[in-house]
mmCIF file of N, CA and C in Angstrom:
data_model
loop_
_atom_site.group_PDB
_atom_site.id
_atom_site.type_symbol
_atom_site.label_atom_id
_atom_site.label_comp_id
_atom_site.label_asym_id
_atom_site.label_seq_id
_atom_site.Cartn_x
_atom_site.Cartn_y
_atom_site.Cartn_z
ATOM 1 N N UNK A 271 -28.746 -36.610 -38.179
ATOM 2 C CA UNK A 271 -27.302 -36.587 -38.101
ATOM 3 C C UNK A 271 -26.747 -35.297 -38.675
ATOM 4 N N UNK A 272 -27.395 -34.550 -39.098
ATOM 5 C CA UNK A 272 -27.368 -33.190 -39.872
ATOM 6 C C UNK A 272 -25.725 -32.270 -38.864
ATOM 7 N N UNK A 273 -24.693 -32.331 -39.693
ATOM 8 C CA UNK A 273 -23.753 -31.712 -39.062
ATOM 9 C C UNK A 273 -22.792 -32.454 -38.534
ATOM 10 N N UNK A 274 -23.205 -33.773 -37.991
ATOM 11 C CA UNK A 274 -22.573 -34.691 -37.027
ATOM 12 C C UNK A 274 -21.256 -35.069 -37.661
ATOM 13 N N UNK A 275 -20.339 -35.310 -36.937
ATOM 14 C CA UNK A 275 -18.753 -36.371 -37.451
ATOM 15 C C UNK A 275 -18.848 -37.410 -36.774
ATOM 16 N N UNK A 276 -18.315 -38.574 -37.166
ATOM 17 C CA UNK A 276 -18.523 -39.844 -36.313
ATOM 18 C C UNK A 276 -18.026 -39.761 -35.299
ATOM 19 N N UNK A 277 -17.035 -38.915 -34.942
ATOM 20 C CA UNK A 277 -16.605 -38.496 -33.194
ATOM 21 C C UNK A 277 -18.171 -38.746 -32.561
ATOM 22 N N UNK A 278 -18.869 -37.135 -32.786
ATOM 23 C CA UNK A 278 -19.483 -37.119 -32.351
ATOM 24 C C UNK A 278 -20.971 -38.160 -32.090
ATOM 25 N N UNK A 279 -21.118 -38.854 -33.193
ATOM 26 C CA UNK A 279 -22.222 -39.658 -33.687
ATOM 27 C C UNK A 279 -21.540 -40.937 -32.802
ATOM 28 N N UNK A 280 -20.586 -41.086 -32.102
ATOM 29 C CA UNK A 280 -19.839 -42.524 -31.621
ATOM 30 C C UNK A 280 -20.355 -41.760 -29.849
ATOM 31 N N UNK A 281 -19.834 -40.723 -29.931
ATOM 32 C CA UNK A 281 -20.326 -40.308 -28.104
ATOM 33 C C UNK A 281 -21.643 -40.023 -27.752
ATOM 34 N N UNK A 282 -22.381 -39.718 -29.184
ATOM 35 C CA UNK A 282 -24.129 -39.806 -28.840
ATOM 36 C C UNK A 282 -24.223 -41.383 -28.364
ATOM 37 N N UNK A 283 -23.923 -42.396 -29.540
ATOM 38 C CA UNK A 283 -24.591 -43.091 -29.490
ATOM 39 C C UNK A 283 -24.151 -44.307 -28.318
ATOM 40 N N UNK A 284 -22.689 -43.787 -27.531
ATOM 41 C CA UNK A 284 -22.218 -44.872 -26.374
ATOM 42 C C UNK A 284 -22.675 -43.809 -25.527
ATOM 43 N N UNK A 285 -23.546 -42.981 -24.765
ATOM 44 C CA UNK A 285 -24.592 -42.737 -24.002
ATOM 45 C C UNK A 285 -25.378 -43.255 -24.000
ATOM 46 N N UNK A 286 -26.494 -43.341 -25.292
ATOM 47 C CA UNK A 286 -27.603 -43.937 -25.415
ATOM 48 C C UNK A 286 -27.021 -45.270 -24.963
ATOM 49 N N UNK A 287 -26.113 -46.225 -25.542
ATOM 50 C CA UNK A 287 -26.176 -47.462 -24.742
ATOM 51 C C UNK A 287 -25.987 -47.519 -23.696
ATOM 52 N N UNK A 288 -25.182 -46.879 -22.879
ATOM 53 C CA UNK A 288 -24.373 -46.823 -21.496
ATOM 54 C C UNK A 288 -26.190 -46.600 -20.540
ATOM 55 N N UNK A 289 -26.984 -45.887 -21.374
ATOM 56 C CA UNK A 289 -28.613 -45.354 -20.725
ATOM 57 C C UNK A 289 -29.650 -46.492 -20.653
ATOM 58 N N UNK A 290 -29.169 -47.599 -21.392
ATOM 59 C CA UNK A 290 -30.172 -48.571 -21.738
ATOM 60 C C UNK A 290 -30.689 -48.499 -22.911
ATOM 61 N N UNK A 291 -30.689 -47.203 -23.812
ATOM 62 C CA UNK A 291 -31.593 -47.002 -24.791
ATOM 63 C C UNK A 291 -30.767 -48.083 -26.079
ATOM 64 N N UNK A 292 -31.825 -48.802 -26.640
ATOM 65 C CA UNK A 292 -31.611 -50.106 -28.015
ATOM 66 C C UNK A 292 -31.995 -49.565 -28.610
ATOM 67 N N UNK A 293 -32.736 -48.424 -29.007
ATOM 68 C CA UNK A 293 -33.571 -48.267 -30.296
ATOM 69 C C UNK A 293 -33.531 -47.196 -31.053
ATOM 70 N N UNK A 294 -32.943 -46.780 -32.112
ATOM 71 C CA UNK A 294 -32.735 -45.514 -33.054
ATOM 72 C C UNK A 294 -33.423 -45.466 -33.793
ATOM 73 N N UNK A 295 -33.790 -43.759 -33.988
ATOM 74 C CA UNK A 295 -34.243 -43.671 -35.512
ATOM 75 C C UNK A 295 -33.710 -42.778 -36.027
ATOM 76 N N UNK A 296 -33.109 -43.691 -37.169
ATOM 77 C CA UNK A 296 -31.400 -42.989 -37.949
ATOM 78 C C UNK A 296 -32.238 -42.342 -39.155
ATOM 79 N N UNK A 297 -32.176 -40.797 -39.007
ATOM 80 C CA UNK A 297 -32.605 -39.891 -39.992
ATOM 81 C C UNK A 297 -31.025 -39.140 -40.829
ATOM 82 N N UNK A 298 -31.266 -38.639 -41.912
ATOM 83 C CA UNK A 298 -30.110 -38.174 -42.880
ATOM 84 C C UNK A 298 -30.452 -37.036 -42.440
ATOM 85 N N UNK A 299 -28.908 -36.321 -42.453
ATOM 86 C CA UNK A 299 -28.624 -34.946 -42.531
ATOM 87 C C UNK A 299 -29.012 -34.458 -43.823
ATOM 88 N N UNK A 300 -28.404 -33.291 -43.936
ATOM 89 C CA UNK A 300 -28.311 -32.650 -45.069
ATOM 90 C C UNK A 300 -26.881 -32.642 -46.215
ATOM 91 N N UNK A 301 -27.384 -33.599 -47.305
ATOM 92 C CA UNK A 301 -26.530 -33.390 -48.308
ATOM 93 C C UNK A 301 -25.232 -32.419 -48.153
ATOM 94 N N UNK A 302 -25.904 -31.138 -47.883
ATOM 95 C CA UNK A 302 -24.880 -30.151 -47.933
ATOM 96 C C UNK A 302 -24.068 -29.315 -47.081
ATOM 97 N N UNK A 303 -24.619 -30.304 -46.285
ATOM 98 C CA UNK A 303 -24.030 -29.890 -44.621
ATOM 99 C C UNK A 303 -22.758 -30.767 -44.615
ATOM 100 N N UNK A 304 -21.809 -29.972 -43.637
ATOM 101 C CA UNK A 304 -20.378 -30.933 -43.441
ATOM 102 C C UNK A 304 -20.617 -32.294 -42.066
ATOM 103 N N UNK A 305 -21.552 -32.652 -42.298
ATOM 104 C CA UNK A 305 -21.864 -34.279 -42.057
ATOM 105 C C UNK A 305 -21.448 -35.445 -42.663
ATOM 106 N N UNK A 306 -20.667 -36.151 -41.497
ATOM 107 C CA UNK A 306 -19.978 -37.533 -42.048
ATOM 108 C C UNK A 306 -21.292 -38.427 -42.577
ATOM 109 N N UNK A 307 -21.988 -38.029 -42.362
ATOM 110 C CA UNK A 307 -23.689 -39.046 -42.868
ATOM 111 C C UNK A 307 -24.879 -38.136 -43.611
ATOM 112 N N UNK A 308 -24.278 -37.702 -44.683
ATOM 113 C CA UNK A 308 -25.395 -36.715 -45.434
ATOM 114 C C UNK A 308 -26.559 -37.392 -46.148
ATOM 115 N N UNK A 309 -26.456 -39.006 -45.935
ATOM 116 C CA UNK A 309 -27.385 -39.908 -46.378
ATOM 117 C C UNK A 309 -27.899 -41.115 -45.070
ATOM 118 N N UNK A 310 -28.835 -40.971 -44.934
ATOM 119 C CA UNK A 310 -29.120 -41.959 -43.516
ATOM 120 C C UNK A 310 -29.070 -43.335 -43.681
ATOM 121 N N UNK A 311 -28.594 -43.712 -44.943
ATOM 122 C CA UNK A 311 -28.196 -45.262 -45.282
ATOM 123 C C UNK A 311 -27.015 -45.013 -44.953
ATOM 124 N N UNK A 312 -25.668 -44.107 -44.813
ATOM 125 C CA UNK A 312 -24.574 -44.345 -44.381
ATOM 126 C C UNK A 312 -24.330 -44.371 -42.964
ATOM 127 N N UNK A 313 -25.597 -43.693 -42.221
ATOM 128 C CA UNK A 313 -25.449 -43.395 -40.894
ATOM 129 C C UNK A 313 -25.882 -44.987 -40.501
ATOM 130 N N UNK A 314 -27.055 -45.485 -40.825
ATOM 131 C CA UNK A 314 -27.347 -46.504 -40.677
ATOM 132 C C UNK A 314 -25.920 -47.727 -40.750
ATOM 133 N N UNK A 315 -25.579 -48.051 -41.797
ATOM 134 C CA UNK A 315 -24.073 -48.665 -41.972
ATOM 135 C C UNK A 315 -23.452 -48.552 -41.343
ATOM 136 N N UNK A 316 -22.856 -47.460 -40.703
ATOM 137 C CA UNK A 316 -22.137 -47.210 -39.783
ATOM 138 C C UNK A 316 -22.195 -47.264 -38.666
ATOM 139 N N UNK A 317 -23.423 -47.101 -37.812
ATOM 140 C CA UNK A 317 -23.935 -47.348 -36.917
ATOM 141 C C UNK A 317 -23.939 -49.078 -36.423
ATOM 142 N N UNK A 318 -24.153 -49.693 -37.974
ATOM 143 C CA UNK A 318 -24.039 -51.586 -37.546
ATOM 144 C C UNK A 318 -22.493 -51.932 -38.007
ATOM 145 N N UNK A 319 -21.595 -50.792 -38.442
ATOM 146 C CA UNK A 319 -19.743 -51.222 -38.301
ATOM 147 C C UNK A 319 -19.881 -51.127 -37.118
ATOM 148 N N UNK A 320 -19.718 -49.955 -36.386
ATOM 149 C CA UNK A 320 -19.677 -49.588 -35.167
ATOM 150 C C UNK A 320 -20.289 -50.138 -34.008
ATOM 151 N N UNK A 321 -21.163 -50.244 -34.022
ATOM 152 C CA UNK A 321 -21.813 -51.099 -33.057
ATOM 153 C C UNK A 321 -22.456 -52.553 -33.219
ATOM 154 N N UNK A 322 -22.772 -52.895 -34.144
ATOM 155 C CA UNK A 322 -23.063 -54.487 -34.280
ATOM 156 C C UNK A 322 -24.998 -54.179 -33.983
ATOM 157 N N UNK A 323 -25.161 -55.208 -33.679
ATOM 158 C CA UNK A 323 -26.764 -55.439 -33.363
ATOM 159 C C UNK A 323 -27.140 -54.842 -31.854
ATOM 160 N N UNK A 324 -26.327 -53.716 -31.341
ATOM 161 C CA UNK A 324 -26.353 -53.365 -30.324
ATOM 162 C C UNK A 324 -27.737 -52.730 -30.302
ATOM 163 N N UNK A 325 -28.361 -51.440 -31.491
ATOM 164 C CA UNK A 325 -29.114 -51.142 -31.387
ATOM 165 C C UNK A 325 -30.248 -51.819 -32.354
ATOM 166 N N UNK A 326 -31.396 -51.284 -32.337
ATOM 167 C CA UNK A 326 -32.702 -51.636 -33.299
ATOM 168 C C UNK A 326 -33.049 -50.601 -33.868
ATOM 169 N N UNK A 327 -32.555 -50.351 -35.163
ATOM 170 C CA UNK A 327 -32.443 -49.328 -36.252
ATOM 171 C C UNK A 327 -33.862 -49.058 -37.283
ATOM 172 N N UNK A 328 -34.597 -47.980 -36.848
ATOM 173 C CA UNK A 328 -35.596 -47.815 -37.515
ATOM 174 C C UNK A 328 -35.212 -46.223 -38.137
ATOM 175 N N UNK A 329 -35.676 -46.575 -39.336
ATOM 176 C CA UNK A 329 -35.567 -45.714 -40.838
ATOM 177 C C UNK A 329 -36.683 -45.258 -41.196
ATOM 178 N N UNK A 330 -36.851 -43.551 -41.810
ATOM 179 C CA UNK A 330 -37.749 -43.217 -42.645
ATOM 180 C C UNK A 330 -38.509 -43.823 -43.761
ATOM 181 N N UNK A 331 -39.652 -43.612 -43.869
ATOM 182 C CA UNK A 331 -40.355 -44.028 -45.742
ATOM 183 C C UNK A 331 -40.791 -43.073 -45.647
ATOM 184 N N UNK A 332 -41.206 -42.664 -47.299
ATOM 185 C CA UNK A 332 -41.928 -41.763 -47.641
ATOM 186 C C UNK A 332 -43.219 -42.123 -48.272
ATOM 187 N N UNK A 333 -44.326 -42.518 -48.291
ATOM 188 C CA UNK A 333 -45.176 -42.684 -49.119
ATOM 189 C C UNK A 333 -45.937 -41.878 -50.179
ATOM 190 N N UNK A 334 -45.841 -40.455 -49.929
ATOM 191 C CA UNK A 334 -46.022 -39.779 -51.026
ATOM 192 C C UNK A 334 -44.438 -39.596 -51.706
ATOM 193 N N UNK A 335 -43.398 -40.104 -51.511
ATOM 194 C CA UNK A 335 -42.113 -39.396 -51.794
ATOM 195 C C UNK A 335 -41.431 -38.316 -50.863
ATOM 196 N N UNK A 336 -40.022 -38.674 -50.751
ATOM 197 C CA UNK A 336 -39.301 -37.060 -49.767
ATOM 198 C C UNK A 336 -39.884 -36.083 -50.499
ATOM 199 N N UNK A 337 -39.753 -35.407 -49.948
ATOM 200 C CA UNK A 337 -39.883 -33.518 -49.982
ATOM 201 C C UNK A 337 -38.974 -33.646 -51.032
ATOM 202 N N UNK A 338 -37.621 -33.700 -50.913
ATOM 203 C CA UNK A 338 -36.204 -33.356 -51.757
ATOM 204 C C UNK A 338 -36.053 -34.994 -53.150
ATOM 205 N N UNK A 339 -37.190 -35.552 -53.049
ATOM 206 C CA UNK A 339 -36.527 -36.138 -54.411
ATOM 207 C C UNK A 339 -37.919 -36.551 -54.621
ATOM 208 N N UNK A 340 -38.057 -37.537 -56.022
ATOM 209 C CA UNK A 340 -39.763 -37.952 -56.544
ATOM 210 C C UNK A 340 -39.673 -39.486 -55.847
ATOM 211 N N UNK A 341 -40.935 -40.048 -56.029
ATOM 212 C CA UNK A 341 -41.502 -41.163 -55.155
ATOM 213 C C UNK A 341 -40.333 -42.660 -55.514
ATOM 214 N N UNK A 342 -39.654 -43.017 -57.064
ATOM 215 C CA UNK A 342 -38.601 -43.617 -57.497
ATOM 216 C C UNK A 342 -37.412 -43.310 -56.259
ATOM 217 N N UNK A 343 -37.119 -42.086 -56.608
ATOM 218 C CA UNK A 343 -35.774 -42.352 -55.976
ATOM 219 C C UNK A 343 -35.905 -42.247 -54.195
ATOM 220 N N UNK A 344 -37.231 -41.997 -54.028
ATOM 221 C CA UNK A 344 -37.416 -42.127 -52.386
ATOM 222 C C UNK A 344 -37.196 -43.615 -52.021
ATOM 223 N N UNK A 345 -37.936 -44.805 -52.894
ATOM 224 C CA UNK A 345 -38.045 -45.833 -52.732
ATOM 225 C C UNK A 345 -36.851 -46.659 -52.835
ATOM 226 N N UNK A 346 -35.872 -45.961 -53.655
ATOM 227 C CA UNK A 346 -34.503 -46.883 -53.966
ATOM 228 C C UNK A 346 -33.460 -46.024 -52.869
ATOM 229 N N UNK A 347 -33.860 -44.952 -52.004
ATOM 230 C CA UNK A 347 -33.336 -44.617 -50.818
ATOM 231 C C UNK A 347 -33.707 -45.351 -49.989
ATOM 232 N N UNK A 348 -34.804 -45.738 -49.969
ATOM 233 C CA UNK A 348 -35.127 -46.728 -48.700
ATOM 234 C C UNK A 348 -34.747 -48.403 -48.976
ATOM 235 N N UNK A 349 -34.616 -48.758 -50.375
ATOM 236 C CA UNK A 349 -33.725 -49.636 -50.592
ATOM 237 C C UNK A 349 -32.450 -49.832 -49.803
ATOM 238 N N UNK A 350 -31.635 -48.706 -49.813
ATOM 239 C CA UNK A 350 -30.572 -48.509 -49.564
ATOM 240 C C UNK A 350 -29.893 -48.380 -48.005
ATOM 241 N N UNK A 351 -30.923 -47.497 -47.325
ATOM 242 C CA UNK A 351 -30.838 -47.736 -45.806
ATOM 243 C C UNK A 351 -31.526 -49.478 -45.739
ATOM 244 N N UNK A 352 -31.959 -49.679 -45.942
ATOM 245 C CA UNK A 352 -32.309 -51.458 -45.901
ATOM 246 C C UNK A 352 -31.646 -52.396 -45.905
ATOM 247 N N UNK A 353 -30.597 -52.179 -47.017
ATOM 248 C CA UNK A 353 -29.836 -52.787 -46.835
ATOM 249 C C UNK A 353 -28.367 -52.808 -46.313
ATOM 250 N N UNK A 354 -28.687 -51.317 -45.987
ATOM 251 C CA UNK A 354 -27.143 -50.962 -44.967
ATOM 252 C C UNK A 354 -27.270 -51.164 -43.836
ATOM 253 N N UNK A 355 -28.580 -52.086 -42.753
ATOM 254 C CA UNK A 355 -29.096 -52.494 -41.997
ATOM 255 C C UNK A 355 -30.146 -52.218 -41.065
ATOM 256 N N UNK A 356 -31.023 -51.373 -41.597
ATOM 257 C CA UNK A 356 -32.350 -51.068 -41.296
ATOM 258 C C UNK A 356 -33.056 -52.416 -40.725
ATOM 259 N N UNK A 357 -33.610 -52.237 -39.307
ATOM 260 C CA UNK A 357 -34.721 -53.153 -38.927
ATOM 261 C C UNK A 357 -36.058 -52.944 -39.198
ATOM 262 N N UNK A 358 -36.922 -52.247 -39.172
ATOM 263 C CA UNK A 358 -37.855 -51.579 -40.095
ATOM 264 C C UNK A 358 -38.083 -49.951 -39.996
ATOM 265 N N UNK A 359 -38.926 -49.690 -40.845
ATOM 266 C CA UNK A 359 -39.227 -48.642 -40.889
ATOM 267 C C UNK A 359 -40.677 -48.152 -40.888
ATOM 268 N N UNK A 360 -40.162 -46.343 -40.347
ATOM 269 C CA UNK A 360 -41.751 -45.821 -39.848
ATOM 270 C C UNK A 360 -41.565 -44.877 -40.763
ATOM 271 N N UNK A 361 -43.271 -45.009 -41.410
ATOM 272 C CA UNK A 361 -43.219 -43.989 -42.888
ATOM 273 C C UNK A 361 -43.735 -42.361 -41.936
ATOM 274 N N UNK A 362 -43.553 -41.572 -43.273
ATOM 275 C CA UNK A 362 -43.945 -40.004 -42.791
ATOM 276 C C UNK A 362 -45.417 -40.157 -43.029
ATOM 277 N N UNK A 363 -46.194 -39.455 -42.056
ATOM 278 C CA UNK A 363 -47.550 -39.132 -42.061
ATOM 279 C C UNK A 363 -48.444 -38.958 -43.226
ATOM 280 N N UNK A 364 -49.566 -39.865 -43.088
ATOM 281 C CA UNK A 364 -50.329 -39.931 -44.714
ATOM 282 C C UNK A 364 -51.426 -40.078 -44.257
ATOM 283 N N UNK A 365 -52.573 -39.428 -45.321
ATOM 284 C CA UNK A 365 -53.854 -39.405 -44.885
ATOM 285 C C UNK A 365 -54.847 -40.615 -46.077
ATOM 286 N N UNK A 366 -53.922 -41.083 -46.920
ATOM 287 C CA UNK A 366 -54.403 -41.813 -47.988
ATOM 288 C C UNK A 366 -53.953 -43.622 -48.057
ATOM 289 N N UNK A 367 -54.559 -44.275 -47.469
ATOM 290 C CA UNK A 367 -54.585 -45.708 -47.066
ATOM 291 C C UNK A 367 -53.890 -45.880 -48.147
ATOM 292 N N UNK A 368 -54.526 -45.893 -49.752
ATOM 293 C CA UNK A 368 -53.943 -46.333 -51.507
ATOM 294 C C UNK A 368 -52.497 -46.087 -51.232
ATOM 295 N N UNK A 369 -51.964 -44.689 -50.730
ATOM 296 C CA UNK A 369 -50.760 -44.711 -51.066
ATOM 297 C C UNK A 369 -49.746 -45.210 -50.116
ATOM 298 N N UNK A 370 -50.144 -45.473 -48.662
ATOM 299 C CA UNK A 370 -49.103 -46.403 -48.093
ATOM 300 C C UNK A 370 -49.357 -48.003 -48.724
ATOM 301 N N UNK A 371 -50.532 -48.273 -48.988
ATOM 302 C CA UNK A 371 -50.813 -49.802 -49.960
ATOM 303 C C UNK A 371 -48.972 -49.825 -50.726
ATOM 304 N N UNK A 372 -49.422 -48.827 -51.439
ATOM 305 C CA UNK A 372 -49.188 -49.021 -52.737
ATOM 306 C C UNK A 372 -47.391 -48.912 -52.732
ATOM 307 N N UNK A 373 -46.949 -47.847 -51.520
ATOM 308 C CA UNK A 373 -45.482 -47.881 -51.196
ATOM 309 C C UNK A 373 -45.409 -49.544 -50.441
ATOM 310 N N UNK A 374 -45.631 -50.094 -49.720
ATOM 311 C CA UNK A 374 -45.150 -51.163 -49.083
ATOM 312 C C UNK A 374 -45.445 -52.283 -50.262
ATOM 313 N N UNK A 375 -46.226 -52.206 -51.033
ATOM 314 C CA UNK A 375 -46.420 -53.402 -52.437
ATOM 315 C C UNK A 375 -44.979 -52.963 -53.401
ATOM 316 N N UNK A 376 -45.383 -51.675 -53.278
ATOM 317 C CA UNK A 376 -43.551 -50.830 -54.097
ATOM 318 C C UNK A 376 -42.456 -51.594 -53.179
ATOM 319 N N UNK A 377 -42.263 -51.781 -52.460
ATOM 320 C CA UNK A 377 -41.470 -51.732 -51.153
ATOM 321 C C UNK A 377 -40.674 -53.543 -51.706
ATOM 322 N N UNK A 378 -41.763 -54.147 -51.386
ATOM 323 C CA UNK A 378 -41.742 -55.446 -51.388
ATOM 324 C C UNK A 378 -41.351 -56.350 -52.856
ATOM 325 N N UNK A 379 -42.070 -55.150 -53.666
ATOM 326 C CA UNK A 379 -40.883 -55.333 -55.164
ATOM 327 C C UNK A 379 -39.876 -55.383 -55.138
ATOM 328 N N UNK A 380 -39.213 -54.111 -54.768
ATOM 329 C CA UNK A 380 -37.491 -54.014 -54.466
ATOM 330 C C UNK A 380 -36.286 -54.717 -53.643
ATOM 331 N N UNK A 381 -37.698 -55.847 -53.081
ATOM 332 C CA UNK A 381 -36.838 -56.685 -51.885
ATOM 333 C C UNK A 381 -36.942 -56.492 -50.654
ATOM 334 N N UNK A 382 -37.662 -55.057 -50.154
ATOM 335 C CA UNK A 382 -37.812 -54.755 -48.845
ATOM 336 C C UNK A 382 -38.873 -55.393 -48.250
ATOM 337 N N UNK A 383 -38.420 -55.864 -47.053
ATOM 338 C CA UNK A 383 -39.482 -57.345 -46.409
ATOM 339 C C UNK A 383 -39.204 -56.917 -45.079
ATOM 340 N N UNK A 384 -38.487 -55.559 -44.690
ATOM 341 C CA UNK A 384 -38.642 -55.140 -42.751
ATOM 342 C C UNK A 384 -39.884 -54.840 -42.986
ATOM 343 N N UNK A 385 -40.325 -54.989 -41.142
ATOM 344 C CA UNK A 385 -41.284 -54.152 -41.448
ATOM 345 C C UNK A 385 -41.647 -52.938 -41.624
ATOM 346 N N UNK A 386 -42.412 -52.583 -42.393
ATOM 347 C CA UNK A 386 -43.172 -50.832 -42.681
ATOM 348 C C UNK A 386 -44.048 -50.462 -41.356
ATOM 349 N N UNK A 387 -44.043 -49.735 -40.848
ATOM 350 C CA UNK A 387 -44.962 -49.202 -39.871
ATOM 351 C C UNK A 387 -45.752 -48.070 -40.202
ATOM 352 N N UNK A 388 -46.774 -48.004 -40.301
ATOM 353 C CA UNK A 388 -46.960 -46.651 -40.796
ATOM 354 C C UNK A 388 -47.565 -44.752 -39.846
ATOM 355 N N UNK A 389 -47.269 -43.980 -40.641
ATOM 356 C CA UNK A 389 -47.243 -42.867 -40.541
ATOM 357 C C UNK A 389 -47.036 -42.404 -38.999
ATOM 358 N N UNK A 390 -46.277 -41.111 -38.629
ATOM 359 C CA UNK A 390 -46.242 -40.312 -37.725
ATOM 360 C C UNK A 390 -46.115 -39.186 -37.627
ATOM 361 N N UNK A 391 -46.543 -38.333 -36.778
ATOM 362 C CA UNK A 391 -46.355 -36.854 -36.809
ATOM 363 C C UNK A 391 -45.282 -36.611 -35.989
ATOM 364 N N UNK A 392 -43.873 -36.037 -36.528
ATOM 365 C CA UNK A 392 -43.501 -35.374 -35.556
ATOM 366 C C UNK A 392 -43.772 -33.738 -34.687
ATOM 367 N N UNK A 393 -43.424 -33.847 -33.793
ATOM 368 C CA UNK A 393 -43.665 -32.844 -32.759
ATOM 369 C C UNK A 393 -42.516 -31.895 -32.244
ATOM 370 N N UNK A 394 -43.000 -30.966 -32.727
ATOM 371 C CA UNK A 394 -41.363 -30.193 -31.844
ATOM 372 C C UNK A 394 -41.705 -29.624 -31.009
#
């Protein structure tokens, strides 16, 4: 959503429905970018004001932790898109079984019970 205003984030996302497409994966902009969603738990939220259960909202994990914060506050970010209505989530790419274990046992502490999917590479 990096940049986006909900103008725009409302005419992406009534294409994608108008296309058939149900299924998002609501990533955060940048903090410091002039984005109405500099956190992808608000994009997420907004996305289920706005549209209701129209789409199927899948969210980042981190299992080693984001890049931009430590493995705590990654986990109480993903708290947070969770409960701003995340259907599950697909973690970032990991080569260490222990530590997706050990995030979805983390996970399931905090209350998070979507499902975890794990790791992917993106491709540009």
């Amino acid at each position: 959503s990096n940049g986006l205003s909900k103008s725009d984030m409302h005419e992406i996302l009534e294409d994608a429905r108008s296309h058939g497409i149900r299924n998002i994966l609501a990533l955060s902009g940048d903090e410091n970018s002039n984005s109405d969603f500099p956190y992808a738990s608000e994009l997420v939220r907004w996305i289920r004001e706005e549209f209701g259960t129209t789409f199927v909202i899948a969210v980042a994990g981190y299992p080693e932790g984001h890049p931009d914060s430590n493995y705590e506050e990654s986990l109480h970010h993903l708290k947070a898109k969770v409960d701003a209505g995340a259907d599950f989530v697909i973690t970032q790419l990991f080569f260490d079984v222990n530590l997706y274990e050990k995030f979805v046992l983390d996970s399931l502490k905090l209350g998070i019970t979507i499902p975890i999917i794990a790791g992917v590479l993106p491709l540009q």
